[in-house]
Protein backbone atom coordinates (compact mmCIF):
# COMPACT_ATOMS: atom_id res chain seq x y z
CA UNK A 1 0.00 0.00 0.00
CA UNK A 2 2.73 2.41 1.08
CA UNK A 3 4.84 1.60 -2.03
CA UNK A 4 1.81 2.30 -4.30
CA UNK A 5 1.26 5.68 -2.64
CA UNK A 6 4.95 6.64 -2.96
CA UNK A 7 4.89 5.69 -6.67
CA UNK A 8 1.78 7.84 -7.26
CA UNK A 9 3.33 10.77 -5.39
CA UNK A 10 6.61 10.62 -7.32
CA UNK A 11 4.67 10.50 -10.61
CA UNK A 12 2.82 13.64 -9.50
CA UNK A 13 6.08 15.38 -8.55
CA UNK A 14 7.65 14.55 -11.95
CA UNK A 15 4.52 15.67 -13.84
CA UNK A 16 4.47 18.95 -11.89
CA UNK A 17 8.15 19.58 -12.63
CA UNK A 18 7.59 19.55 -16.41
CA UNK A 19 3.98 20.77 -16.40
CA UNK A 20 3.24 23.67 -18.78
CA UNK A 21 -0.48 24.01 -18.08
CA UNK A 22 -1.52 27.66 -18.38
CA UNK A 23 1.69 28.61 -20.20
CA UNK A 24 1.79 30.21 -23.65
CA UNK A 25 4.61 29.22 -26.00
CA UNK A 26 5.80 30.65 -29.31
CA UNK A 27 7.83 28.39 -31.61
CA UNK A 28 9.46 29.91 -34.71
CA UNK A 29 10.05 27.69 -37.73
CA UNK A 30 7.22 25.61 -36.26
CA UNK A 31 6.25 24.06 -39.58
CA UNK A 32 9.70 22.52 -40.06
CA UNK A 33 10.95 19.04 -39.21
CA UNK A 34 11.91 19.80 -35.59
CA UNK A 35 9.55 22.74 -35.00
CA UNK A 36 6.54 20.44 -35.54
CA UNK A 37 7.95 18.07 -32.91
CA UNK A 38 8.37 20.89 -30.40
CA UNK A 39 4.80 22.08 -30.99
CA UNK A 40 3.44 18.58 -30.27
CA UNK A 41 5.61 18.15 -27.15
CA UNK A 42 4.58 21.54 -25.72
CA UNK A 43 0.88 20.86 -26.37
CA UNK A 44 1.18 17.47 -24.62
CA UNK A 45 2.76 19.20 -21.61
CA UNK A 46 -0.33 21.45 -21.38
CA UNK A 47 0.87 24.69 -23.05
CA UNK A 48 -1.01 26.78 -25.59
CA UNK A 49 1.27 27.06 -28.60
CA UNK A 50 1.58 29.66 -31.31
CA UNK A 51 3.34 28.23 -34.36
CA UNK A 52 5.23 30.96 -36.25
CA UNK A 53 6.48 30.16 -39.74
CA UNK A 54 6.93 31.95 -43.04
CA UNK A 55 5.53 28.82 -44.71
CA UNK A 56 2.80 27.25 -42.58
CA UNK A 57 2.04 24.59 -45.23
CA UNK A 58 5.58 23.16 -45.00
CA UNK A 59 4.87 19.40 -45.14
CA UNK A 60 7.74 18.58 -42.78
CA UNK A 61 5.99 19.81 -39.62
CA UNK A 62 2.55 18.30 -40.44
CA UNK A 63 0.87 21.09 -38.46
CA UNK A 64 -2.41 20.51 -40.32
CA UNK A 65 -2.70 17.09 -38.67
CA UNK A 66 -2.76 18.59 -35.17
CA UNK A 67 -6.30 18.89 -33.87
CA UNK A 68 -6.11 21.20 -30.86
CA UNK A 69 -7.78 24.46 -29.89
CA UNK A 70 -4.55 25.25 -28.06
CA UNK A 71 -2.65 25.57 -31.35
CA UNK A 72 -2.49 28.91 -33.15
CA UNK A 73 -0.56 28.94 -36.45
CA UNK A 74 0.57 32.44 -37.45
CA UNK A 75 2.38 33.38 -40.66
CA UNK A 76 5.43 35.38 -39.54
CA UNK A 77 8.63 36.33 -41.32
CA UNK A 78 11.16 36.59 -38.50
CA UNK A 79 13.48 38.79 -40.59
CA UNK A 80 10.89 41.61 -40.44
CA UNK A 81 10.35 43.44 -37.15
CA UNK A 82 6.89 44.51 -38.34
CA UNK A 83 5.90 40.91 -39.00
CA UNK A 84 7.19 39.74 -35.57
CA UNK A 85 5.30 42.59 -33.84
CA UNK A 86 2.13 41.66 -35.73
CA UNK A 87 2.64 37.99 -34.71
CA UNK A 88 2.99 38.98 -31.05
CA UNK A 89 -0.20 41.09 -31.24
CA UNK A 90 -2.11 38.07 -32.58
CA UNK A 91 -0.77 35.84 -29.78
CA UNK A 92 -1.68 38.45 -27.14
CA UNK A 93 -5.24 38.77 -28.39
CA UNK A 94 -5.72 35.00 -28.71
CA UNK A 95 -3.84 33.49 -25.75
CA UNK A 96 -2.43 36.41 -23.72
CA UNK A 97 1.14 36.91 -22.55
CA UNK A 98 3.78 34.46 -23.85
CA UNK A 99 5.95 32.64 -21.26
CA UNK A 100 8.10 30.51 -23.60
CA UNK A 101 9.88 31.49 -26.82
CA UNK A 102 11.70 28.88 -28.90
CA UNK A 103 13.90 30.48 -31.57
CA UNK A 104 14.07 27.49 -33.88
CA UNK A 105 13.63 28.89 -37.43
CA UNK A 106 16.83 28.80 -39.49
CA UNK A 107 18.11 28.18 -42.98
CA UNK A 108 20.69 25.47 -43.55
CA UNK A 109 22.41 24.18 -46.64
CA UNK A 110 21.49 20.52 -47.05
CA UNK A 111 23.82 18.09 -48.88
CA UNK A 112 21.71 18.47 -52.08
CA UNK A 113 21.89 22.31 -52.18
CA UNK A 114 22.95 24.20 -55.30
CA UNK A 115 26.62 24.81 -56.12
CA UNK A 116 26.03 28.51 -55.59
CA UNK A 117 25.68 27.90 -51.85
CA UNK A 118 28.15 25.10 -51.38
CA UNK A 119 31.21 26.01 -53.43
CA UNK A 120 34.64 26.70 -51.94
CA UNK A 121 34.91 29.31 -49.17
CA UNK A 122 36.83 31.68 -51.45
CA UNK A 123 33.90 32.08 -53.84
CA UNK A 124 30.95 31.62 -51.46
CA UNK A 125 28.42 34.28 -52.46
CA UNK A 126 27.61 37.38 -50.45
CA UNK A 127 23.91 36.82 -51.14
CA UNK A 128 24.07 33.41 -49.45
CA UNK A 129 25.87 35.04 -46.47
CA UNK A 130 23.21 37.75 -46.26
CA UNK A 131 20.17 35.49 -46.34
CA UNK A 132 21.58 33.05 -43.78
CA UNK A 133 22.64 35.82 -41.40
CA UNK A 134 19.25 37.48 -41.86
CA UNK A 135 17.22 34.42 -40.90
CA UNK A 136 19.60 32.65 -38.51
CA UNK A 137 20.83 35.65 -36.52
CA UNK A 138 18.82 38.78 -37.28
CA UNK A 139 15.64 36.71 -36.98
CA UNK A 140 16.52 35.57 -33.44
CA UNK A 141 17.69 39.10 -32.58
CA UNK A 142 14.30 40.55 -33.63
CA UNK A 143 12.23 37.84 -31.89
CA UNK A 144 14.23 38.40 -28.69
CA UNK A 145 13.84 42.19 -28.98
CA UNK A 146 10.09 42.12 -29.60
CA UNK A 147 8.83 38.97 -27.83
CA UNK A 148 11.64 38.55 -25.28
CA UNK A 149 11.45 42.27 -24.48
CA UNK A 150 7.71 41.94 -23.86
CA UNK A 151 8.26 38.87 -21.65
CA UNK A 152 10.96 40.68 -19.66
CA UNK A 153 8.57 43.56 -18.96
CA UNK A 154 5.63 41.35 -18.01
CA UNK A 155 6.96 38.85 -15.48
CA UNK A 156 9.57 36.85 -17.43
CA UNK A 157 9.69 33.35 -18.86
CA UNK A 158 12.04 31.04 -20.73
CA UNK A 159 13.76 31.60 -24.09
CA UNK A 160 15.38 28.67 -25.90
CA UNK A 161 17.72 29.50 -28.78
CA UNK A 162 18.52 26.62 -31.12
CA UNK A 163 22.11 26.14 -32.28
CA UNK A 164 23.98 23.29 -33.94
CA UNK A 165 27.17 21.31 -33.42
CA UNK A 166 28.46 23.46 -36.29
CA UNK A 167 28.06 26.47 -33.99
CA UNK A 168 30.58 24.98 -31.55
CA UNK A 169 32.79 22.95 -33.93
CA UNK A 170 34.07 23.29 -37.45
CA UNK A 171 32.48 20.82 -39.87
CA UNK A 172 34.64 17.90 -40.94
CA UNK A 173 34.42 18.52 -44.69
CA UNK A 174 35.58 14.92 -45.34
CA UNK A 175 32.03 13.81 -44.45
CA UNK A 176 30.88 15.37 -47.72
CA UNK A 177 33.81 14.20 -49.88
CA UNK A 178 31.76 11.30 -51.36
CA UNK A 179 30.05 13.73 -53.74
CA UNK A 180 30.98 13.97 -57.40
CA UNK A 181 31.15 17.76 -57.32
CA UNK A 182 33.05 19.44 -54.46
CA UNK A 183 30.70 20.29 -51.57
CA UNK A 184 31.62 22.41 -48.59
CA UNK A 185 29.41 22.97 -45.58
CA UNK A 186 29.49 26.77 -45.71
CA UNK A 187 31.12 29.00 -43.11
CA UNK A 188 27.96 31.12 -43.06
CA UNK A 189 25.77 28.52 -41.35
CA UNK A 190 28.49 27.77 -38.80
CA UNK A 191 29.16 31.44 -38.02
CA UNK A 192 25.44 32.17 -37.64
CA UNK A 193 24.99 29.24 -35.24
CA UNK A 194 28.06 30.31 -33.21
CA UNK A 195 26.51 33.78 -32.86
CA UNK A 196 23.43 32.26 -31.22
CA UNK A 197 25.52 31.13 -28.24
CA UNK A 198 26.71 34.60 -27.33
CA UNK A 199 23.38 36.29 -27.97
CA UNK A 200 22.06 33.80 -25.38
CA UNK A 201 24.75 34.73 -22.85
CA UNK A 202 24.30 38.45 -23.57
CA UNK A 203 20.56 38.35 -22.92
CA UNK A 204 20.83 36.08 -19.86
CA UNK A 205 22.88 38.84 -18.20
CA UNK A 206 21.12 41.81 -19.81
CA UNK A 207 17.75 40.66 -18.42
CA UNK A 208 19.16 39.67 -15.03
CA UNK A 209 16.56 40.48 -12.36
CA UNK A 210 13.68 40.24 -14.87
CA UNK A 211 12.88 36.57 -14.12
CA UNK A 212 13.67 35.62 -17.69
CA UNK A 213 15.94 32.68 -18.47
CA UNK A 214 17.75 32.42 -21.81
CA UNK A 215 19.51 29.20 -22.83
CA UNK A 216 20.89 27.57 -25.96
CA UNK A 217 20.06 24.05 -27.09
CA UNK A 218 22.77 22.72 -29.42
CA UNK A 219 21.78 19.84 -31.68
CA UNK A 220 23.50 17.16 -33.69
CA UNK A 221 22.27 15.95 -37.10
CA UNK A 222 18.77 14.48 -37.46
CA UNK A 223 17.96 11.50 -39.68
CA UNK A 224 16.00 12.62 -42.72
CA UNK A 225 16.56 9.94 -45.37
CA UNK A 226 20.00 11.32 -46.25
CA UNK A 227 22.28 9.68 -48.83
CA UNK A 228 23.70 6.34 -47.57
CA UNK A 229 27.28 7.50 -48.08
CA UNK A 230 26.64 10.63 -46.06
CA UNK A 231 25.01 8.57 -43.31
CA UNK A 232 28.01 6.24 -43.13
CA UNK A 233 30.52 9.11 -42.98
CA UNK A 234 28.52 11.08 -40.42
CA UNK A 235 27.63 8.21 -38.12
CA UNK A 236 31.27 7.03 -38.05
CA UNK A 237 31.90 10.19 -36.03
CA UNK A 238 29.02 9.61 -33.60
CA UNK A 239 29.77 7.46 -30.52
CA UNK A 240 26.10 6.41 -30.40
CA UNK A 241 26.49 5.25 -34.02
CA UNK A 242 23.49 6.98 -35.59
CA UNK A 243 21.84 10.30 -36.34
CA UNK A 244 19.15 11.62 -33.98
CA UNK A 245 15.48 10.76 -34.37
CA UNK A 246 13.45 13.92 -34.77
CA UNK A 247 11.70 13.39 -31.41
CA UNK A 248 14.92 13.05 -29.42
CA UNK A 249 15.23 16.75 -28.54
CA UNK A 250 11.75 17.04 -27.03
CA UNK A 251 12.95 16.09 -23.53
CA UNK A 252 15.44 18.96 -23.51
CA UNK A 253 12.83 21.37 -24.87
CA UNK A 254 10.42 20.49 -22.03
CA UNK A 255 13.25 20.67 -19.50
CA UNK A 256 14.31 24.16 -20.64
CA UNK A 257 10.74 25.43 -21.04
CA UNK A 258 9.57 24.28 -17.60
CA UNK A 259 10.46 24.81 -13.94
CA UNK A 260 12.65 21.69 -14.16
CA UNK A 261 15.43 24.07 -15.32
CA UNK A 262 14.51 26.95 -13.00
CA UNK A 263 18.16 27.58 -11.95
CA UNK A 264 19.56 27.54 -15.48
CA UNK A 265 20.30 30.61 -17.59
CA UNK A 266 23.01 31.59 -20.07
CA UNK A 267 23.85 27.92 -20.55
CA UNK A 268 24.20 25.60 -23.49
CA UNK A 269 22.88 22.03 -23.57
CA UNK A 270 24.60 19.89 -26.20
CA UNK A 271 22.74 16.82 -27.51
CA UNK A 272 24.69 15.20 -30.33
CA UNK A 273 25.05 11.47 -29.68
CA UNK A 274 28.59 12.24 -28.52
CA UNK A 275 29.75 13.83 -31.81
CA UNK A 276 31.59 16.63 -29.96
CA UNK A 277 33.47 14.28 -27.59
CA UNK A 278 36.42 13.54 -29.87
N1 LIG B 1 17.79 19.02 -38.70
C1 LIG B 1 19.03 18.93 -38.26
O1 LIG B 1 19.78 17.97 -38.56
C2 LIG B 1 19.56 20.01 -37.35
C3 LIG B 1 20.82 19.83 -36.74
C4 LIG B 1 21.32 20.82 -35.91
C5 LIG B 1 20.59 21.98 -35.69
N2 LIG B 1 19.39 22.12 -36.32
C6 LIG B 1 18.66 23.38 -36.08
O2 LIG B 1 17.32 23.07 -35.70
C7 LIG B 1 16.44 24.09 -36.20
C8 LIG B 1 15.31 23.46 -37.01
O3 LIG B 1 15.85 22.67 -38.04
P1 LIG B 1 14.93 21.81 -39.01
O4 LIG B 1 15.77 20.72 -39.53
O5 LIG B 1 13.64 21.49 -38.36
O6 LIG B 1 14.71 22.85 -40.20
P2 LIG B 1 13.52 22.93 -41.26
O7 LIG B 1 14.12 23.46 -42.50
O8 LIG B 1 12.79 21.63 -41.33
O9 LIG B 1 12.56 24.01 -40.60
C9 LIG B 1 12.89 25.37 -40.54
C10 LIG B 1 11.61 26.16 -40.62
O10 LIG B 1 11.94 27.55 -40.54
C11 LIG B 1 11.06 28.26 -41.41
N3 LIG B 1 11.63 29.57 -41.78
C12 LIG B 1 12.65 29.81 -42.65
N4 LIG B 1 12.83 31.13 -42.79
C13 LIG B 1 11.91 31.74 -41.99
C14 LIG B 1 11.59 33.09 -41.72
N5 LIG B 1 12.25 34.10 -42.31
N6 LIG B 1 10.59 33.36 -40.86
C15 LIG B 1 9.90 32.34 -40.27
N7 LIG B 1 10.15 31.04 -40.49
C16 LIG B 1 11.15 30.74 -41.34
C17 LIG B 1 10.90 27.35 -42.62
O11 LIG B 1 9.74 27.66 -43.37
C18 LIG B 1 10.86 25.96 -41.96
O12 LIG B 1 9.52 25.53 -41.74
C19 LIG B 1 17.31 25.06 -36.99
O13 LIG B 1 17.68 26.12 -36.15
C20 LIG B 1 18.53 24.23 -37.34
O14 LIG B 1 19.67 25.01 -37.56
C21 LIG B 1 18.86 21.18 -37.13
Coordinates of C-alpha atoms and ligand atoms in Angstrom, one line a residue:
X1 CA 0.0 0.0 0.0
X2 CA 2.7 2.4 1.1
X3 CA 4.8 1.6 -2.0
X4 CA 1.8 2.3 -4.3
X5 CA 1.3 5.7 -2.6
X6 CA 4.9 6.6 -3.0
X7 CA 4.9 5.7 -6.7
X8 CA 1.8 7.8 -7.3
X9 CA 3.3 10.8 -5.4
X10 CA 6.6 10.6 -7.3
X11 CA 4.7 10.5 -10.6
X12 CA 2.8 13.6 -9.5
X13 CA 6.1 15.4 -8.5
X14 CA 7.7 14.6 -11.9
X15 CA 4.5 15.7 -13.8
X16 CA 4.5 18.9 -11.9
X17 CA 8.1 19.6 -12.6
X18 CA 7.6 19.5 -16.4
X19 CA 4.0 20.8 -16.4
X20 CA 3.2 23.7 -18.8
X21 CA -0.5 24.0 -18.1
X22 CA -1.5 27.7 -18.4
X23 CA 1.7 28.6 -20.2
X24 CA 1.8 30.2 -23.6
X25 CA 4.6 29.2 -26.0
X26 CA 5.8 30.7 -29.3
X27 CA 7.8 28.4 -31.6
X28 CA 9.5 29.9 -34.7
X29 CA 10.0 27.7 -37.7
X30 CA 7.2 25.6 -36.3
X31 CA 6.3 24.1 -39.6
X32 CA 9.7 22.5 -40.1
X33 CA 11.0 19.0 -39.2
X34 CA 11.9 19.8 -35.6
X35 CA 9.5 22.7 -35.0
X36 CA 6.5 20.4 -35.5
X37 CA 7.9 18.1 -32.9
X38 CA 8.4 20.9 -30.4
X39 CA 4.8 22.1 -31.0
X40 CA 3.4 18.6 -30.3
X41 CA 5.6 18.1 -27.1
X42 CA 4.6 21.5 -25.7
X43 CA 0.9 20.9 -26.4
X44 CA 1.2 17.5 -24.6
X45 CA 2.8 19.2 -21.6
X46 CA -0.3 21.5 -21.4
X47 CA 0.9 24.7 -23.0
X48 CA -1.0 26.8 -25.6
X49 CA 1.3 27.1 -28.6
X50 CA 1.6 29.7 -31.3
X51 CA 3.3 28.2 -34.4
X52 CA 5.2 31.0 -36.3
X53 CA 6.5 30.2 -39.7
X54 CA 6.9 32.0 -43.0
X55 CA 5.5 28.8 -44.7
X56 CA 2.8 27.3 -42.6
X57 CA 2.0 24.6 -45.2
X58 CA 5.6 23.2 -45.0
X59 CA 4.9 19.4 -45.1
X60 CA 7.7 18.6 -42.8
X61 CA 6.0 19.8 -39.6
X62 CA 2.6 18.3 -40.4
X63 CA 0.9 21.1 -38.5
X64 CA -2.4 20.5 -40.3
X65 CA -2.7 17.1 -38.7
X66 CA -2.8 18.6 -35.2
X67 CA -6.3 18.9 -33.9
X68 CA -6.1 21.2 -30.9
X69 CA -7.8 24.5 -29.9
X70 CA -4.5 25.2 -28.1
X71 CA -2.6 25.6 -31.4
X72 CA -2.5 28.9 -33.1
X73 CA -0.6 28.9 -36.4
X74 CA 0.6 32.4 -37.5
X75 CA 2.4 33.4 -40.7
X76 CA 5.4 35.4 -39.5
X77 CA 8.6 36.3 -41.3
X78 CA 11.2 36.6 -38.5
X79 CA 13.5 38.8 -40.6
X80 CA 10.9 41.6 -40.4
X81 CA 10.4 43.4 -37.1
X82 CA 6.9 44.5 -38.3
X83 CA 5.9 40.9 -39.0
X84 CA 7.2 39.7 -35.6
X85 CA 5.3 42.6 -33.8
X86 CA 2.1 41.7 -35.7
X87 CA 2.6 38.0 -34.7
X88 CA 3.0 39.0 -31.0
X89 CA -0.2 41.1 -31.2
X90 CA -2.1 38.1 -32.6
X91 CA -0.8 35.8 -29.8
X92 CA -1.7 38.4 -27.1
X93 CA -5.2 38.8 -28.4
X94 CA -5.7 35.0 -28.7
X95 CA -3.8 33.5 -25.8
X96 CA -2.4 36.4 -23.7
X97 CA 1.1 36.9 -22.5
X98 CA 3.8 34.5 -23.8
X99 CA 5.9 32.6 -21.3
X100 CA 8.1 30.5 -23.6
X101 CA 9.9 31.5 -26.8
X102 CA 11.7 28.9 -28.9
X103 CA 13.9 30.5 -31.6
X104 CA 14.1 27.5 -33.9
X105 CA 13.6 28.9 -37.4
X106 CA 16.8 28.8 -39.5
X107 CA 18.1 28.2 -43.0
X108 CA 20.7 25.5 -43.6
X109 CA 22.4 24.2 -46.6
X110 CA 21.5 20.5 -47.0
X111 CA 23.8 18.1 -48.9
X112 CA 21.7 18.5 -52.1
X113 CA 21.9 22.3 -52.2
X114 CA 23.0 24.2 -55.3
X115 CA 26.6 24.8 -56.1
X116 CA 26.0 28.5 -55.6
X117 CA 25.7 27.9 -51.8
X118 CA 28.1 25.1 -51.4
X119 CA 31.2 26.0 -53.4
X120 CA 34.6 26.7 -51.9
X121 CA 34.9 29.3 -49.2
X122 CA 36.8 31.7 -51.4
X123 CA 33.9 32.1 -53.8
X124 CA 31.0 31.6 -51.5
X125 CA 28.4 34.3 -52.5
X126 CA 27.6 37.4 -50.4
X127 CA 23.9 36.8 -51.1
X128 CA 24.1 33.4 -49.5
X129 CA 25.9 35.0 -46.5
X130 CA 23.2 37.8 -46.3
X131 CA 20.2 35.5 -46.3
X132 CA 21.6 33.0 -43.8
X133 CA 22.6 35.8 -41.4
X134 CA 19.2 37.5 -41.9
X135 CA 17.2 34.4 -40.9
X136 CA 19.6 32.6 -38.5
X137 CA 20.8 35.7 -36.5
X138 CA 18.8 38.8 -37.3
X139 CA 15.6 36.7 -37.0
X140 CA 16.5 35.6 -33.4
X141 CA 17.7 39.1 -32.6
X142 CA 14.3 40.5 -33.6
X143 CA 12.2 37.8 -31.9
X144 CA 14.2 38.4 -28.7
X145 CA 13.8 42.2 -29.0
X146 CA 10.1 42.1 -29.6
X147 CA 8.8 39.0 -27.8
X148 CA 11.6 38.5 -25.3
X149 CA 11.5 42.3 -24.5
X150 CA 7.7 41.9 -23.9
X151 CA 8.3 38.9 -21.6
X152 CA 11.0 40.7 -19.7
X153 CA 8.6 43.6 -19.0
X154 CA 5.6 41.3 -18.0
X155 CA 7.0 38.8 -15.5
X156 CA 9.6 36.9 -17.4
X157 CA 9.7 33.3 -18.9
X158 CA 12.0 31.0 -20.7
X159 CA 13.8 31.6 -24.1
X160 CA 15.4 28.7 -25.9
X161 CA 17.7 29.5 -28.8
X162 CA 18.5 26.6 -31.1
X163 CA 22.1 26.1 -32.3
X164 CA 24.0 23.3 -33.9
X165 CA 27.2 21.3 -33.4
X166 CA 28.5 23.5 -36.3
X167 CA 28.1 26.5 -34.0
X168 CA 30.6 25.0 -31.6
X169 CA 32.8 22.9 -33.9
X170 CA 34.1 23.3 -37.5
X171 CA 32.5 20.8 -39.9
X172 CA 34.6 17.9 -40.9
X173 CA 34.4 18.5 -44.7
X174 CA 35.6 14.9 -45.3
X175 CA 32.0 13.8 -44.5
X176 CA 30.9 15.4 -47.7
X177 CA 33.8 14.2 -49.9
X178 CA 31.8 11.3 -51.4
X179 CA 30.1 13.7 -53.7
X180 CA 31.0 14.0 -57.4
X181 CA 31.2 17.8 -57.3
X182 CA 33.0 19.4 -54.5
X183 CA 30.7 20.3 -51.6
X184 CA 31.6 22.4 -48.6
X185 CA 29.4 23.0 -45.6
X186 CA 29.5 26.8 -45.7
X187 CA 31.1 29.0 -43.1
X188 CA 28.0 31.1 -43.1
X189 CA 25.8 28.5 -41.3
X190 CA 28.5 27.8 -38.8
X191 CA 29.2 31.4 -38.0
X192 CA 25.4 32.2 -37.6
X193 CA 25.0 29.2 -35.2
X194 CA 28.1 30.3 -33.2
X195 CA 26.5 33.8 -32.9
X196 CA 23.4 32.3 -31.2
X197 CA 25.5 31.1 -28.2
X198 CA 26.7 34.6 -27.3
X199 CA 23.4 36.3 -28.0
X200 CA 22.1 33.8 -25.4
X201 CA 24.7 34.7 -22.8
X202 CA 24.3 38.5 -23.6
X203 CA 20.6 38.3 -22.9
X204 CA 20.8 36.1 -19.9
X205 CA 22.9 38.8 -18.2
X206 CA 21.1 41.8 -19.8
X207 CA 17.8 40.7 -18.4
X208 CA 19.2 39.7 -15.0
X209 CA 16.6 40.5 -12.4
X210 CA 13.7 40.2 -14.9
X211 CA 12.9 36.6 -14.1
X212 CA 13.7 35.6 -17.7
X213 CA 15.9 32.7 -18.5
X214 CA 17.8 32.4 -21.8
X215 CA 19.5 29.2 -22.8
X216 CA 20.9 27.6 -26.0
X217 CA 20.1 24.0 -27.1
X218 CA 22.8 22.7 -29.4
X219 CA 21.8 19.8 -31.7
X220 CA 23.5 17.2 -33.7
X221 CA 22.3 16.0 -37.1
X222 CA 18.8 14.5 -37.5
X223 CA 18.0 11.5 -39.7
X224 CA 16.0 12.6 -42.7
X225 CA 16.6 9.9 -45.4
X226 CA 20.0 11.3 -46.3
X227 CA 22.3 9.7 -48.8
X228 CA 23.7 6.3 -47.6
X229 CA 27.3 7.5 -48.1
X230 CA 26.6 10.6 -46.1
X231 CA 25.0 8.6 -43.3
X232 CA 28.0 6.2 -43.1
X233 CA 30.5 9.1 -43.0
X234 CA 28.5 11.1 -40.4
X235 CA 27.6 8.2 -38.1
X236 CA 31.3 7.0 -38.0
X237 CA 31.9 10.2 -36.0
X238 CA 29.0 9.6 -33.6
X239 CA 29.8 7.5 -30.5
X240 CA 26.1 6.4 -30.4
X241 CA 26.5 5.3 -34.0
X242 CA 23.5 7.0 -35.6
X243 CA 21.8 10.3 -36.3
X244 CA 19.2 11.6 -34.0
X245 CA 15.5 10.8 -34.4
X246 CA 13.4 13.9 -34.8
X247 CA 11.7 13.4 -31.4
X248 CA 14.9 13.1 -29.4
X249 CA 15.2 16.7 -28.5
X250 CA 11.7 17.0 -27.0
X251 CA 12.9 16.1 -23.5
X252 CA 15.4 19.0 -23.5
X253 CA 12.8 21.4 -24.9
X254 CA 10.4 20.5 -22.0
X255 CA 13.3 20.7 -19.5
X256 CA 14.3 24.2 -20.6
X257 CA 10.7 25.4 -21.0
X258 CA 9.6 24.3 -17.6
X259 CA 10.5 24.8 -13.9
X260 CA 12.7 21.7 -14.2
X261 CA 15.4 24.1 -15.3
X262 CA 14.5 27.0 -13.0
X263 CA 18.2 27.6 -12.0
X264 CA 19.6 27.5 -15.5
X265 CA 20.3 30.6 -17.6
X266 CA 23.0 31.6 -20.1
X267 CA 23.8 27.9 -20.5
X268 CA 24.2 25.6 -23.5
X269 CA 22.9 22.0 -23.6
X270 CA 24.6 19.9 -26.2
X271 CA 22.7 16.8 -27.5
X272 CA 24.7 15.2 -30.3
X273 CA 25.1 11.5 -29.7
X274 CA 28.6 12.2 -28.5
X275 CA 29.8 13.8 -31.8
X276 CA 31.6 16.6 -30.0
X277 CA 33.5 14.3 -27.6
X278 CA 36.4 13.5 -29.9
Ligands
LIG1 N1 17.8 19.0 -38.7 C1 19.0 18.9 -38.3 O1 19.8 18.0 -38.6 C2 19.6 20.0 -37.4 C3 20.8 19.8 -36.7 C4 21.3 20.8 -35.9 C5 20.6 22.0 -35.7 N2 19.4 22.1 -36.3 C6 18.7 23.4 -36.1 O2 17.3 23.1 -35.7 C7 16.4 24.1 -36.2 C8 15.3 23.5 -37.0 O3 15.8 22.7 -38.0 P1 14.9 21.8 -39.0 O4 15.8 20.7 -39.5 O5 13.6 21.5 -38.4 O6 14.7 22.9 -40.2 P2 13.5 22.9 -41.3 O7 14.1 23.5 -42.5 O8 12.8 21.6 -41.3 O9 12.6 24.0 -40.6 C9 12.9 25.4 -40.5 C10 11.6 26.2 -40.6 O10 11.9 27.5 -40.5 C11 11.1 28.3 -41.4 N3 11.6 29.6 -41.8 C12 12.7 29.8 -42.6 N4 12.8 31.1 -42.8 C13 11.9 31.7 -42.0 C14 11.6 33.1 -41.7 N5 12.2 34.1 -42.3 N6 10.6 33.4 -40.9 C15 9.9 32.3 -40.3 N7 10.1 31.0 -40.5 C16 11.1 30.7 -41.3 C17 10.9 27.3 -42.6 O11 9.7 27.7 -43.4 C18 10.9 26.0 -42.0 O12 9.5 25.5 -41.7 C19 17.3 25.1 -37.0 O13 17.7 26.1 -36.2 C20 18.5 24.2 -37.3 O14 19.7 25.0 -37.6 C21 18.9 21.2 -37.1

